[in-house]
Amino acid sequence: MSAPPVLEKVSSNKVFEGELTKYKFKSEALGGLDANFNLFLPLIPNSNKVPILTYLAGLTCTEDTGAQKGGFLGVAASQNIAILFPDTSPRGADVPGEDDDWDFGTGAGFYLDATKPEFAKNYNMATHITEELPKVIEAAGLPIDFNRQSIFGHSMGGHGALTLYLASKTKQYRSASAFAPISNPTKCPWGEKAFNGYLQGGTTEGLEKYDATALISKASDPVHILIDYGTADQFYKQGQLLPENFLKAARETGHDEFQVRVRSHTAYDHSYYFISTFASDHIHFHANFLKA
Amino acid sequence: MSAPPVLEKVSSNKVFEGELTKYKFKSEALGGLDANFNLFLPLIPNSNKVPILTYLAGLTCTEDTGAQKGGFLGVAASQNIAILFPDTSPRGADVPGEDDDWDFGTGAGFYLDATKPEFAKNYNMATHITEELPKVIEAAGLPIDFNRQSIFGHSMGGHGALTLYLASKTKQYRSASAFAPISNPTKCPWGEKAFNGYLQGGTTEGLEKYDATALISKASDPVHILIDYGTADQFYKQGQLLPENFLKAARETGHDEFQVRVRSHTAYDHSYYFISTFASDHIHFHANFLKA
């Protein structure tokens, strides 16, 4: 990648004992399009650097959704952890059909790097999240310690968190957690559509690179994973999430309940009401590893 | 009012140790239009009744805004307090011009009862909030103790909370609080526009009935009021809020800092990021009175 682009400050809000700032920049990973993100920074004593937790939102969401509705910021402030909220796809790529459906294209980047020619220029959310954003934030001189990163997300973003965590050869993230994640995308309609749409090799390529259940089966080192889902989640009931498949694969590969915890919560659904209920749990889970 | 209308359940979400339910009903106060509201009920032991706190949202908002972004529900659950989230205006009244501006008409009911003929049929949010909603909720058999009510709100809703609290001859509410309230509407552009638009007597009628600063000057009994605002609030800086006028009038009428507390917070703005920061404070403030 060439010299990091300049961050432009879009807005900023004081919140709890910290500040949420929205930035934009010309994203090389997204083919030169403008990319927005929100960054929450706790009030930092003595210009120390803080660890960073990346939150990946779900289908149709933006960089604002988790910041506004997640209920993460108060706990993050008290734990002295920064939170990065990226967008969920490139915006304005003008690929034919990208705005036809809510579960594919704009707002539905699936946190992968596309290999189909029509999407490969812009739809590289995996590189955007794991490489580009840390680089531009660090280059801007913001007080973040990128040696201490963890990642979490919701639904499609839970899929993103689990897969980017498990696929990282450099062990970029210390821990991963997810609310109602798409846990076995090659076996559900959302994932099949995304992989067949973005990847030249379709679900075969998806199974190799971006399926959390397949990846946990290949993970030989210890992992730190927390998953929560609700039994009244309509998408769980439709078979889009399949957390049991992930859990089964984890146990079969020797990851015990200290490494992979999957919790089912009676009557909670897929909404941010569910997420906000367990927000504090997730921040504290990551704090264990980020502050170790 | 005739027999209370039947509540229709629109949706329901489990959140923290409680449940948020959206209802709709044909509102007599709003001229027969459908009215939506959200009601948060904590998990209630032994079918006891719980006290209720009404949250009034600001311009352009709906019954969802406070529920989704306020950060109130976890604290309300732990304090065993119900929260009622009404809408901010009638919807679909078809009064000419009601959708022309964001600060008047739809989404901007100002929590008053209109006296201008073209608005008087539908724009009766004061009656809707103080009389109709308690009646329909009680008639539905929900486990709420309407002898223990308090009220709070944001911006236009802060104006609503303060004025409905202070104007109540029956002392309907035990306490009132507000985030960045429009505190002296007859002296600011938003309030002047609303009063001249909805009220036959314009700002003269508004000063008499719906101006919190004027009402506190006439309040001879002790009051329980908390107000927070941020110094980076653009509407504060534009002179739309005028909390100092309210504070001055309160002190001049003998309401000391135990009765009326107005807090200025450096660098916070008008957003729900500001509200969520002080959400817990406000719930605990009302809990003092609701649980007494």
CSV table of N, CA, C and O in Angstrom, one decimal, chain B residues 178-292:
chain,number,residue,atom,x,y,z
B,178,ALA,N,-34.8,16.8,32.5
B,178,ALA,CA,-34.7,17.1,31.1
B,178,ALA,C,-33.2,17.2,30.6
B,178,ALA,O,-32.4,17.6,31.4
B,179,PHE,N,-33.0,16.7,29.4
B,179,PHE,CA,-31.7,16.8,28.7
B,179,PHE,C,-31.9,18.0,27.7
B,179,PHE,O,-32.8,17.9,26.8
B,180,ALA,N,-31.1,19.0,27.9
B,180,ALA,CA,-31.1,20.1,26.9
B,180,ALA,C,-32.5,20.6,26.5
B,180,ALA,O,-32.9,20.6,25.4
B,181,PRO,N,-33.3,20.9,27.5
B,181,PRO,CA,-34.7,21.3,27.3
B,181,PRO,C,-34.8,22.7,26.6
B,181,PRO,O,-34.0,23.6,26.9
B,182,ILE,N,-35.9,22.9,25.8
B,182,ILE,CA,-36.3,24.2,25.4
B,182,ILE,C,-37.0,24.8,26.7
B,182,ILE,O,-38.1,24.5,27.0
B,183,SER,N,-36.3,25.7,27.4
B,183,SER,CA,-36.7,26.0,28.7
B,183,SER,C,-37.5,27.3,28.8
B,183,SER,O,-38.1,27.5,29.9
B,184,ASN,N,-37.5,28.0,27.8
B,184,ASN,CA,-38.2,29.3,27.8
B,184,ASN,C,-38.7,29.6,26.4
B,184,ASN,O,-38.3,30.5,25.7
B,185,PRO,N,-39.7,28.8,25.9
B,185,PRO,CA,-40.0,28.7,24.5
B,185,PRO,C,-40.6,30.1,23.9
B,185,PRO,O,-40.4,30.3,22.7
B,186,THR,N,-41.2,30.9,24.8
B,186,THR,CA,-41.7,32.1,24.2
B,186,THR,C,-40.5,33.1,23.9
B,186,THR,O,-40.8,34.2,23.3
B,187,LYS,N,-39.3,32.7,24.2
B,187,LYS,CA,-38.2,33.6,23.9
B,187,LYS,C,-37.2,33.0,22.9
B,187,LYS,O,-36.1,33.4,22.8
B,188,CYS,N,-37.6,31.9,22.2
B,188,CYS,CA,-36.7,31.3,21.2
B,188,CYS,C,-37.5,31.0,20.0
B,188,CYS,O,-38.7,30.8,20.0
B,189,PRO,N,-36.7,30.9,18.8
B,189,PRO,CA,-37.4,30.7,17.5
B,189,PRO,C,-38.3,29.5,17.5
B,189,PRO,O,-39.4,29.5,16.9
B,190,TRP,N,-37.8,28.3,18.0
B,190,TRP,CA,-38.6,27.1,17.9
B,190,TRP,C,-39.9,27.3,18.6
B,190,TRP,O,-41.0,26.9,18.1
B,191,GLY,N,-39.8,27.8,19.8
B,191,GLY,CA,-41.0,28.0,20.6
B,191,GLY,C,-42.0,29.0,20.0
B,191,GLY,O,-43.2,28.7,20.0
B,192,GLU,N,-41.5,30.1,19.6
B,192,GLU,CA,-42.3,31.1,19.0
B,192,GLU,C,-43.1,30.5,17.8
B,192,GLU,O,-44.3,30.7,17.6
B,193,LYS,N,-42.4,29.8,16.9
B,193,LYS,CA,-43.0,29.2,15.8
B,193,LYS,C,-44.1,28.2,16.2
B,193,LYS,O,-45.2,28.2,15.6
B,194,ALA,N,-43.8,27.4,17.1
B,194,ALA,CA,-44.8,26.4,17.6
B,194,ALA,C,-46.0,27.1,18.2
B,194,ALA,O,-47.1,26.7,17.8
B,195,PHE,N,-45.8,28.0,19.1
B,195,PHE,CA,-46.9,28.6,19.7
B,195,PHE,C,-47.8,29.4,18.8
B,195,PHE,O,-49.0,29.4,18.8
B,196,ASN,N,-47.1,30.2,17.9
B,196,ASN,CA,-47.8,31.0,16.9
B,196,ASN,C,-48.6,30.0,15.9
B,196,ASN,O,-49.6,30.4,15.3
B,197,GLY,N,-48.0,28.9,15.7
B,197,GLY,CA,-48.6,27.9,14.7
B,197,GLY,C,-49.8,27.2,15.3
B,197,GLY,O,-50.8,26.9,14.7
B,198,TYR,N,-49.6,26.7,16.6
B,198,TYR,CA,-50.7,25.8,17.2
B,198,TYR,C,-51.7,26.5,18.0
B,198,TYR,O,-52.8,26.0,18.2
B,199,LEU,N,-51.4,27.7,18.5
B,199,LEU,CA,-52.2,28.3,19.5
B,199,LEU,C,-52.9,29.6,19.0
B,199,LEU,O,-52.2,30.5,18.4
B,200,GLN,N,-54.2,29.7,19.2
B,200,GLN,CA,-54.9,30.9,18.7
B,200,GLN,C,-54.3,32.2,19.4
B,200,GLN,O,-54.2,33.2,18.7
B,201,GLY,N,-54.0,32.0,20.6
B,201,GLY,CA,-53.4,33.2,21.3
B,201,GLY,C,-51.9,33.3,21.2
B,201,GLY,O,-51.3,34.2,21.8
B,202,GLY,N,-51.3,32.5,20.3
B,202,GLY,CA,-49.9,32.6,20.0
B,202,GLY,C,-49.0,32.6,21.2
B,202,GLY,O,-49.3,31.8,22.2
B,203,THR,N,-47.9,33.3,21.3
B,203,THR,CA,-47.0,33.3,22.4
B,203,THR,C,-47.6,33.8,23.7
B,203,THR,O,-47.1,33.4,24.8
B,204,THR,N,-48.6,34.6,23.6
B,204,THR,CA,-49.3,35.0,24.9
B,204,THR,C,-50.0,33.8,25.5
B,204,THR,O,-49.8,33.6,26.7
B,205,GLU,N,-50.7,33.0,24.7
B,205,GLU,CA,-51.3,31.8,25.3
B,205,GLU,C,-50.2,30.8,25.7
B,205,GLU,O,-50.3,30.2,26.7
B,206,GLY,N,-49.1,30.8,24.9
B,206,GLY,CA,-48.0,29.9,25.2
B,206,GLY,C,-47.4,30.2,26.5
B,206,GLY,O,-47.0,29.3,27.3
B,207,LEU,N,-47.2,31.5,26.8
B,207,LEU,CA,-46.6,32.0,28.0
B,207,LEU,C,-47.4,31.6,29.2
B,207,LEU,O,-46.9,31.1,30.3
B,208,GLU,N,-48.7,31.6,29.1
B,208,GLU,CA,-49.6,31.3,30.2
B,208,GLU,C,-49.6,29.8,30.5
B,208,GLU,O,-49.5,29.4,31.6
B,209,LYS,N,-49.6,29.0,29.4
B,209,LYS,CA,-49.8,27.5,29.6
B,209,LYS,C,-48.6,26.7,29.5
B,209,LYS,O,-48.5,25.6,30.1
B,210,TYR,N,-47.6,27.0,28.6
B,210,TYR,CA,-46.6,26.1,28.1
B,210,TYR,C,-45.2,26.6,28.2
B,210,TYR,O,-44.3,26.1,27.4
B,211,ASP,N,-44.9,27.5,29.0
B,211,ASP,CA,-43.5,28.0,29.0
B,211,ASP,C,-42.9,27.7,30.4
B,211,ASP,O,-43.4,28.2,31.5
B,212,ALA,N,-42.0,26.8,30.4
B,212,ALA,CA,-41.4,26.3,31.7
B,212,ALA,C,-40.9,27.4,32.6
B,212,ALA,O,-41.1,27.3,33.8
B,213,THR,N,-40.3,28.4,32.0
B,213,THR,CA,-39.7,29.5,32.8
B,213,THR,C,-40.8,30.3,33.5
B,213,THR,O,-40.8,30.6,34.7
B,214,ALA,N,-41.9,30.5,32.7
B,214,ALA,CA,-43.0,31.2,33.3
B,214,ALA,C,-43.7,30.4,34.4
B,214,ALA,O,-44.2,30.9,35.4
B,215,LEU,N,-43.8,29.1,34.1
B,215,LEU,CA,-44.5,28.2,35.0
B,215,LEU,C,-43.7,28.0,36.3
B,215,LEU,O,-44.4,28.0,37.4
B,216,ILE,N,-42.4,28.0,36.3
B,216,ILE,CA,-41.7,27.8,37.5
B,216,ILE,C,-41.8,29.1,38.4
B,216,ILE,O,-41.8,29.0,39.6
B,217,SER,N,-42.0,30.2,37.7
B,217,SER,CA,-42.2,31.5,38.5
B,217,SER,C,-43.5,31.5,39.3
B,217,SER,O,-43.6,32.2,40.2
B,218,LYS,N,-44.4,30.7,38.8
B,218,LYS,CA,-45.7,30.6,39.5
B,218,LYS,C,-45.8,29.4,40.4
B,218,LYS,O,-46.9,29.2,41.0
B,219,ALA,N,-44.8,28.6,40.5
B,219,ALA,CA,-44.8,27.3,41.3
B,219,ALA,C,-44.5,27.6,42.7
B,219,ALA,O,-43.3,27.9,43.1
B,220,SER,N,-45.5,27.6,43.6
B,220,SER,CA,-45.3,28.0,45.0
B,220,SER,C,-44.9,26.8,45.8
B,220,SER,O,-44.2,26.9,46.8
B,221,ASP,N,-45.3,25.6,45.4
B,221,ASP,CA,-45.0,24.4,46.2
B,221,ASP,C,-43.6,23.9,45.8
B,221,ASP,O,-43.1,24.2,44.7
B,222,PRO,N,-43.0,23.0,46.7
B,222,PRO,CA,-41.7,22.5,46.3
B,222,PRO,C,-41.8,21.6,45.1
B,222,PRO,O,-42.8,21.0,44.8
B,223,VAL,N,-40.6,21.7,44.3
B,223,VAL,CA,-40.6,20.9,43.1
B,223,VAL,C,-39.3,20.0,43.1
B,223,VAL,O,-38.4,20.2,43.9
B,224,HIS,N,-39.3,19.0,42.2
B,224,HIS,CA,-38.1,18.1,42.1
B,224,HIS,C,-37.7,18.1,40.6
B,224,HIS,O,-38.3,17.3,39.8
B,225,ILE,N,-36.7,18.9,40.3
B,225,ILE,CA,-36.4,19.0,38.8
B,225,ILE,C,-34.8,18.9,38.7
B,225,ILE,O,-34.1,19.5,39.4
B,226,LEU,N,-34.5,18.1,37.7
B,226,LEU,CA,-33.0,18.0,37.3
B,226,LEU,C,-32.9,18.4,35.8
B,226,LEU,O,-33.7,17.8,35.0
B,227,ILE,N,-32.0,19.2,35.4
B,227,ILE,CA,-31.7,19.6,34.0
B,227,ILE,C,-30.3,19.5,33.7
B,227,ILE,O,-29.4,20.0,34.5
B,228,ASP,N,-29.9,18.8,32.6
B,228,ASP,CA,-28.5,18.7,32.2
B,228,ASP,C,-28.5,19.3,30.7
B,228,ASP,O,-29.3,19.0,29.9
B,229,TYR,N,-27.4,20.0,30.5
B,229,TYR,CA,-27.1,20.4,29.1
B,229,TYR,C,-25.6,20.5,28.9
B,229,TYR,O,-24.9,20.6,29.8
B,230,GLY,N,-25.2,20.5,27.6
B,230,GLY,CA,-23.8,20.5,27.3
B,230,GLY,C,-23.4,21.9,26.7
B,230,GLY,O,-24.2,22.5,25.9
B,231,THR,N,-22.2,22.3,26.9
B,231,THR,CA,-21.8,23.6,26.4
B,231,THR,C,-21.5,23.6,25.0
B,231,THR,O,-21.4,24.6,24.3
B,232,ALA,N,-21.3,22.4,24.4
B,232,ALA,CA,-21.1,22.3,22.9
B,232,ALA,C,-22.3,22.1,22.1
B,232,ALA,O,-22.3,21.8,20.9
B,233,ASP,N,-23.5,22.2,22.8
B,233,ASP,CA,-24.8,22.0,22.1
B,233,ASP,C,-25.1,23.2,21.2
B,233,ASP,O,-25.2,24.3,21.6
B,234,GLN,N,-25.2,22.9,19.9
B,234,GLN,CA,-25.3,23.9,18.9
B,234,GLN,C,-26.6,24.7,19.2
B,234,GLN,O,-26.7,25.9,18.9
B,235,PHE,N,-27.7,24.0,19.6
B,235,PHE,CA,-29.0,24.7,19.9
B,235,PHE,C,-28.9,25.5,21.1
B,235,PHE,O,-29.6,26.6,21.2
B,236,TYR,N,-28.2,25.1,22.1
B,236,TYR,CA,-27.9,25.9,23.3
B,236,TYR,C,-27.2,27.2,22.8
B,236,TYR,O,-27.6,28.3,23.2
B,237,LYS,N,-26.2,27.0,22.0
B,237,LYS,CA,-25.4,28.2,21.6
B,237,LYS,C,-26.3,29.2,20.7
B,237,LYS,O,-26.1,30.4,20.7
B,238,GLN,N,-27.3,28.6,20.0
B,238,GLN,CA,-28.1,29.4,19.1
B,238,GLN,C,-29.2,30.1,20.0
B,238,GLN,O,-30.0,30.8,19.4
B,239,GLY,N,-29.3,29.8,21.2
B,239,GLY,CA,-30.3,30.4,22.1
B,239,GLY,C,-31.7,29.8,22.0
B,239,GLY,O,-32.7,30.4,22.3
B,240,GLN,N,-31.8,28.5,21.6
B,240,GLN,CA,-33.1,27.8,21.5
B,240,GLN,C,-33.4,27.2,22.9
B,240,GLN,O,-34.6,26.9,23.1
B,241,LEU,N,-32.5,27.0,23.8
B,241,LEU,CA,-32.7,26.3,25.0
B,241,LEU,C,-32.9,27.2,26.2
B,241,LEU,O,-33.8,27.0,27.0
B,242,LEU,N,-32.0,28.1,26.4
B,242,LEU,CA,-32.1,29.1,27.5
B,242,LEU,C,-32.3,28.5,28.9
B,242,LEU,O,-33.2,29.0,29.7
B,243,PRO,N,-31.5,27.5,29.3
B,243,PRO,CA,-31.7,27.0,30.6
B,243,PRO,C,-31.4,28.0,31.7
B,243,PRO,O,-31.9,27.9,32.8
B,244,GLU,N,-30.5,28.9,31.5
B,244,GLU,CA,-30.2,29.9,32.5
B,244,GLU,C,-31.5,30.7,32.9
B,244,GLU,O,-31.6,31.1,34.0
B,245,ASN,N,-32.3,31.0,31.9
B,245,ASN,CA,-33.6,31.7,32.2
B,245,ASN,C,-34.4,30.9,33.2
B,245,ASN,O,-35.0,31.5,34.1
B,246,PHE,N,-34.5,29.6,33.0
B,246,PHE,CA,-35.3,28.8,33.9
B,246,PHE,C,-34.7,28.8,35.3
B,246,PHE,O,-35.4,28.9,36.3
B,247,LEU,N,-33.4,28.6,35.3
B,247,LEU,CA,-32.7,28.6,36.6
B,247,LEU,C,-32.9,29.9,37.4
B,247,LEU,O,-33.2,29.9,38.6
B,248,LYS,N,-32.7,31.0,36.7
B,248,LYS,CA,-32.9,32.3,37.3
B,248,LYS,C,-34.3,32.4,37.9
B,248,LYS,O,-34.5,32.9,39.1
B,249,ALA,N,-35.3,32.1,37.1
B,249,ALA,CA,-36.7,32.2,37.5
B,249,ALA,C,-36.9,31.3,38.7
B,249,ALA,O,-37.7,31.6,39.7
B,250,ALA,N,-36.3,30.1,38.7
B,250,ALA,CA,-36.5,29.1,39.8
B,250,ALA,C,-36.0,29.7,41.1
B,250,ALA,O,-36.6,29.7,42.2
B,251,ARG,N,-34.7,30.2,41.0
B,251,ARG,CA,-34.1,30.8,42.2
B,251,ARG,C,-34.9,32.0,42.8
B,251,ARG,O,-35.1,32.1,44.0
B,252,GLU,N,-35.3,32.8,41.8
B,252,GLU,CA,-36.1,34.0,42.3
B,252,GLU,C,-37.4,33.7,42.9
B,252,GLU,O,-37.9,34.5,43.7
B,253,THR,N,-37.9,32.5,42.6
B,253,THR,CA,-39.1,32.1,43.2
B,253,THR,C,-38.9,31.2,44.5
B,253,THR,O,-39.8,30.6,45.0
B,254,GLY,N,-37.6,31.1,44.9
B,254,GLY,CA,-37.3,30.4,46.1
B,254,GLY,C,-37.1,28.9,46.0
B,254,GLY,O,-37.0,28.2,47.0
B,255,HIS,N,-37.0,28.4,44.7
B,255,HIS,CA,-36.6,27.0,44.5
B,255,HIS,C,-35.1,26.9,44.6
B,255,HIS,O,-34.4,27.3,43.7
B,256,ASP,N,-34.6,26.2,45.7
B,256,ASP,CA,-33.2,26.2,45.8
B,256,ASP,C,-32.6,25.0,45.1
B,256,ASP,O,-33.3,24.3,44.3
B,257,GLU,N,-31.3,24.8,45.3
B,257,GLU,CA,-30.6,23.7,44.5
B,257,GLU,C,-31.0,22.3,44.9
B,257,GLU,O,-30.7,21.4,44.2
B,258,PHE,N,-31.8,22.1,45.9
B,258,PHE,CA,-32.3,20.8,46.2
B,258,PHE,C,-33.6,20.6,45.4
B,258,PHE,O,-34.0,19.5,45.2
B,259,GLN,N,-34.2,21.6,45.0
B,259,GLN,CA,-35.5,21.5,44.3
B,259,GLN,C,-35.3,21.6,42.7
B,259,GLN,O,-35.9,20.9,42.0
B,260,VAL,N,-34.3,22.5,42.4
B,260,VAL,CA,-34.1,22.7,40.9
B,260,VAL,C,-32.6,22.6,40.7
B,260,VAL,O,-31.8,23.5,41.2
B,261,ARG,N,-32.1,21.6,40.1
B,261,ARG,CA,-30.7,21.5,39.8
B,261,ARG,C,-30.5,21.6,38.3
B,261,ARG,O,-31.0,20.8,37.5
B,262,VAL,N,-29.7,22.6,37.9
B,262,VAL,CA,-29.4,22.7,36.4
B,262,VAL,C,-27.9,22.6,36.3
B,262,VAL,O,-27.1,23.4,36.8
B,263,ARG,N,-27.5,21.6,35.5
B,263,ARG,CA,-26.0,21.3,35.4
B,263,ARG,C,-25.5,21.5,34.0
B,263,ARG,O,-26.1,21.0,33.0
B,264,SER,N,-24.4,22.2,33.9
B,264,SER,CA,-23.8,22.5,32.6
B,264,SER,C,-22.6,21.5,32.4
B,264,SER,O,-21.8,21.4,33.3
B,265,HIS,N,-22.5,20.8,31.3
B,265,HIS,CA,-21.5,19.8,31.1
B,265,HIS,C,-20.6,20.3,30.0
B,265,HIS,O,-21.0,20.3,28.8
B,266,THR,N,-19.3,20.5,30.3
B,266,THR,CA,-18.4,21.0,29.3
B,266,THR,C,-18.2,20.0,28.1
B,266,THR,O,-18.0,18.8,28.3
B,267,ALA,N,-18.4,20.5,26.9
B,267,ALA,CA,-18.0,19.8,25.7
B,267,ALA,C,-19.1,18.8,25.2
B,267,ALA,O,-19.0,18.3,24.1
B,268,TYR,N,-20.1,18.5,26.0
B,268,TYR,CA,-21.2,17.7,25.5
B,268,TYR,C,-22.1,18.4,24.6
B,268,TYR,O,-22.3,19.7,24.7
B,269,ASP,N,-22.8,17.7,23.6
B,269,ASP,CA,-23.6,18.4,22.6
B,269,ASP,C,-25.1,18.0,22.8
B,269,ASP,O,-25.5,17.6,23.9
B,270,HIS,N,-25.8,18.1,21.7
B,270,HIS,CA,-27.3,17.9,21.8
B,270,HIS,C,-27.7,16.5,21.5
B,270,HIS,O,-28.9,16.1,21.5
B,271,SER,N,-26.8,15.6,21.2
B,271,SER,CA,-27.1,14.3,20.7
B,271,SER,C,-27.4,13.3,21.7
B,271,SER,O,-27.3,13.5,22.9
B,272,TYR,N,-27.8,12.1,21.3
B,272,TYR,CA,-28.1,11.0,22.2
B,272,TYR,C,-26.8,10.4,22.8
B,272,TYR,O,-26.9,9.7,23.8
B,273,TYR,N,-25.6,10.8,22.3
B,273,TYR,CA,-24.4,10.4,23.0
B,273,TYR,C,-24.4,11.2,24.3
B,273,TYR,O,-23.9,10.6,25.3
B,274,PHE,N,-24.8,12.4,24.3
B,274,PHE,CA,-24.9,13.2,25.5
B,274,PHE,C,-25.9,12.6,26.5
B,274,PHE,O,-25.7,12.3,27.7
B,275,ILE,N,-27.1,12.3,25.9
B,275,ILE,CA,-28.2,11.7,26.7
B,275,ILE,C,-27.7,10.4,27.4
B,275,ILE,O,-27.9,10.2,28.6
B,276,SER,N,-27.2,9.5,26.6
B,276,SER,CA,-26.8,8.2,27.1
B,276,SER,C,-25.8,8.3,28.3
B,276,SER,O,-25.8,7.5,29.2
B,277,THR,N,-24.9,9.4,28.2
B,277,THR,CA,-23.9,9.5,29.2
B,277,THR,C,-24.6,9.8,30.6
B,277,THR,O,-24.1,9.3,31.6
B,278,PHE,N,-25.7,10.5,30.6
B,278,PHE,CA,-26.3,10.9,31.8
B,278,PHE,C,-27.6,10.2,32.1
B,278,PHE,O,-28.4,10.5,33.0
B,279,ALA,N,-27.9,9.2,31.3
B,279,ALA,CA,-29.1,8.4,31.4
B,279,ALA,C,-29.3,7.8,32.8
B,279,ALA,O,-30.3,7.9,33.4
B,280,SER,N,-28.2,7.2,33.3
B,280,SER,CA,-28.3,6.5,34.5
B,280,SER,C,-28.6,7.5,35.7
B,280,SER,O,-29.4,7.3,36.6
B,281,ASP,N,-27.9,8.7,35.6
B,281,ASP,CA,-28.2,9.7,36.6
B,281,ASP,C,-29.7,10.1,36.7
B,281,ASP,O,-30.2,10.3,37.7
B,282,HIS,N,-30.3,10.2,35.5
B,282,HIS,CA,-31.7,10.7,35.4
B,282,HIS,C,-32.6,9.6,36.0
B,282,HIS,O,-33.5,9.9,36.7
B,283,ILE,N,-32.4,8.3,35.6
B,283,ILE,CA,-33.2,7.3,36.1
B,283,ILE,C,-33.1,7.2,37.7
B,283,ILE,O,-34.1,7.1,38.4
B,284,HIS,N,-31.9,7.3,38.2
B,284,HIS,CA,-31.7,7.3,39.6
B,284,HIS,C,-32.3,8.5,40.3
B,284,HIS,O,-32.9,8.3,41.4
B,285,PHE,N,-32.3,9.6,39.7
B,285,PHE,CA,-32.9,10.8,40.2
B,285,PHE,C,-34.4,10.5,40.4
B,285,PHE,O,-35.0,10.7,41.5
B,286,HIS,N,-35.1,10.0,39.4
B,286,HIS,CA,-36.5,9.7,39.5
B,286,HIS,C,-36.8,8.6,40.4
B,286,HIS,O,-37.8,8.6,41.1
B,287,ALA,N,-35.9,7.6,40.5
B,287,ALA,CA,-36.1,6.5,41.4
B,287,ALA,C,-36.3,7.0,42.9
B,287,ALA,O,-37.0,6.4,43.6
B,288,ASN,N,-35.5,8.0,43.2
B,288,ASN,CA,-35.6,8.6,44.6
B,288,ASN,C,-37.1,8.9,44.9
B,288,ASN,O,-37.5,8.7,46.1
B,289,PHE,N,-37.8,9.4,43.9
B,289,PHE,CA,-39.2,9.8,44.2
B,289,PHE,C,-40.2,8.7,43.9
B,289,PHE,O,-41.2,8.6,44.6
B,290,LEU,N,-39.9,8.0,42.9
B,290,LEU,CA,-40.9,6.9,42.4
B,290,LEU,C,-40.9,5.8,43.4
B,290,LEU,O,-42.0,5.1,43.6
B,291,LYS,N,-39.8,5.6,44.1
B,291,LYS,CA,-39.8,4.4,45.0
B,291,LYS,C,-39.9,4.9,46.5
B,291,LYS,O,-39.8,4.1,47.4
B,292,ALA,N,-40.2,6.2,46.7
B,292,ALA,CA,-40.3,6.7,48.1
B,292,ALA,C,-41.6,6.2,48.7
B,292,ALA,O,-42.6,5.9,48.0
